[in-house]
C-alpha positions as a printed Julia matrix, in Angstrom:
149×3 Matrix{Float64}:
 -15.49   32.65    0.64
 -14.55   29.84    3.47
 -14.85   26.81    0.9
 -12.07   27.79   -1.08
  -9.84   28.48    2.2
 -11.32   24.85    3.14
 -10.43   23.07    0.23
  -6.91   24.54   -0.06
  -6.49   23.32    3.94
  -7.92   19.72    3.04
  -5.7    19.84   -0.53
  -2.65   20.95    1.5
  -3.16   18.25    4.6
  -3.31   15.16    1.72
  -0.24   16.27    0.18
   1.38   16.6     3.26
   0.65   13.62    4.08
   1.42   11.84    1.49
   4.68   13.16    1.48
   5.23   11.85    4.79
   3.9     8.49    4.2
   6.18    8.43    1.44
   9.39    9.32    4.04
   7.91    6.98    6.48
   7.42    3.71    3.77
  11.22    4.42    3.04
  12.07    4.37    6.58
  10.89    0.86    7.26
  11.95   -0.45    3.8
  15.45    0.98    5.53
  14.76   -0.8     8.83
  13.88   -4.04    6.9
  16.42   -4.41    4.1
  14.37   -3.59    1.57
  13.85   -1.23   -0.69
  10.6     0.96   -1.72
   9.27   -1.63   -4.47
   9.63   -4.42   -2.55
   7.89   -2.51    0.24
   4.83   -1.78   -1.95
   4.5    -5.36   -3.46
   4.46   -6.75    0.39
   1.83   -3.91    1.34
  -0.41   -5.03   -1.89
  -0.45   -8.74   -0.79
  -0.48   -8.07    2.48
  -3.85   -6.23    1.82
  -4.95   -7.74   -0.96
  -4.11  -11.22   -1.18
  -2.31  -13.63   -3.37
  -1.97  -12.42   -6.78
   0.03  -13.36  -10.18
   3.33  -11.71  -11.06
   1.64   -9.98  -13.74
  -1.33   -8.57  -11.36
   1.41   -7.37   -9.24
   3.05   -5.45  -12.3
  -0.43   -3.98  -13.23
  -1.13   -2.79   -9.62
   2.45   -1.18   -9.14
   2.56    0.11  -11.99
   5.9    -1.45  -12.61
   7.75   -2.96  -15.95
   7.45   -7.1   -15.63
  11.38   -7.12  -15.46
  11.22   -4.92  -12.89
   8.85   -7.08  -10.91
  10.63  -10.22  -11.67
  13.59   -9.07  -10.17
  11.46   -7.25   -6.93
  10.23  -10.9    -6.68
  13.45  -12.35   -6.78
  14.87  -10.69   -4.11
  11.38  -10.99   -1.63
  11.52  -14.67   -2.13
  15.12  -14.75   -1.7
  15.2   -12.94    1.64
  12.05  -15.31    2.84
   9.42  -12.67    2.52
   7.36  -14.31   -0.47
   6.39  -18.06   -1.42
   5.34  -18.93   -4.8
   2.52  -21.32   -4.9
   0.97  -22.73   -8.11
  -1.94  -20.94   -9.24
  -4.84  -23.57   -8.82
  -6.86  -22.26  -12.09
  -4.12  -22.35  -14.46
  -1.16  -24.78  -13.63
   1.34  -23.14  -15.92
   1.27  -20.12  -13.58
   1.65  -18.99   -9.95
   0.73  -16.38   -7.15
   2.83  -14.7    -4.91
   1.84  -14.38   -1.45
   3.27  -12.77    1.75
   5.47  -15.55    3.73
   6.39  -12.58    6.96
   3.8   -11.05    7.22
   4.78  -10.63   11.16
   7.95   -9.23   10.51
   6.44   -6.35    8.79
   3.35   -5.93   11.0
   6.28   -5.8    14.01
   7.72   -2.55   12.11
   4.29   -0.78   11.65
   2.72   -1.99   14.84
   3.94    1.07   16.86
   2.25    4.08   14.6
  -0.75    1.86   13.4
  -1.03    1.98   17.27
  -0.83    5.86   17.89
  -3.0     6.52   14.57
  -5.53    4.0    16.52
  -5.05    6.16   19.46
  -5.74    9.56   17.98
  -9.84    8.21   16.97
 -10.33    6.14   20.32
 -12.48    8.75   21.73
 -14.27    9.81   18.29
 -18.06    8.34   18.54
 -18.32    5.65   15.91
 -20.18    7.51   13.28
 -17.15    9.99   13.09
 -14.88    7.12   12.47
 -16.99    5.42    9.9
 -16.93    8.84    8.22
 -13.15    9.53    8.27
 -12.5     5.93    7.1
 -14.88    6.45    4.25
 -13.77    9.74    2.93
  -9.94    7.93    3.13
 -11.14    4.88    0.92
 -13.23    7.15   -1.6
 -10.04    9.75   -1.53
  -7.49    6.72   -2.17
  -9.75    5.35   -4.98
 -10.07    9.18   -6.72
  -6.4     9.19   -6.47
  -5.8     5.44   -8.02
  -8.09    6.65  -10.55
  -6.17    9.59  -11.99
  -3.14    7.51  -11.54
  -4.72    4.87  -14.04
  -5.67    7.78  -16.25
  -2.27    9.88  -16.45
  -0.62    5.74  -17.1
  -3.2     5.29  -20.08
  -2.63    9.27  -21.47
């Protein structure tokens, strides 16, 4: 009888969070001049690396055009570069050109979320971070499957 109580509690504490993830990524898109998009592509190469203009599309789920013009504007405001893609000279990647500026915004909660495991023995935290990271990929995964129904 306490598992489904549990699992509505951990259901209920992801969406809630999300939700104010969500609020909080359009806060400092606000604070920065940009909007949500651009905020995601800079969070992707930030995290991920250098990556094509059509990798980008793919991996935000957005229209090319769309990303074009996200693009645009990031390397317009000084937040991208462009650099020739080594493999295949008719293309490029995109990669983060401030990355400071935006670690300057998030710096202050990455620093309280820090603060909240410092105590936790290390075990604890290796657990939380995993269940995150598995959670995140379940989540990308019926994401990719609702885009493909």
């Amino acid at each position: 009888m306490g598992q489904p109580l549990h699992d509505q509690r951990l259901i209920r504490a992801l969406r809630v969070m999300n939700s104010e993830l969500a609020a909080s990524n359009r806060a400092v898109a606000g604070r920065l001049g940009l909007n949500e998009s651009d905020l995601a592509v800079l969070d992707i190469l930030h995290r991920e690396g250098p990556q094509t203009p059509t990798a980008l599309a793919r991996r935000t789920r957005m229209a090319t055009t769309t990303m074009a013009s996200v693009l645009r504007r990031l390397s317009h405001n000084g937040w991208i570069e462009r650099r020739p893609n080594k493999k295949d000279l008719r293309s490029f990647t995109i990669q983060v050109a401030s990355a400071d500026r935006l670690a300057t915004v998030f710096r202050p909660a990455n620093e309280r979320l820090t603060a909240l495991v410092q105590a936790w023995p290390a075990p604890q935290v290796d657990q939380l971070v995993t269940f995150l990271e598995e959670a995140t990929a379940v989540i990308r995964e019926s994401a990719d499957r609702l885009a493909t129904d």
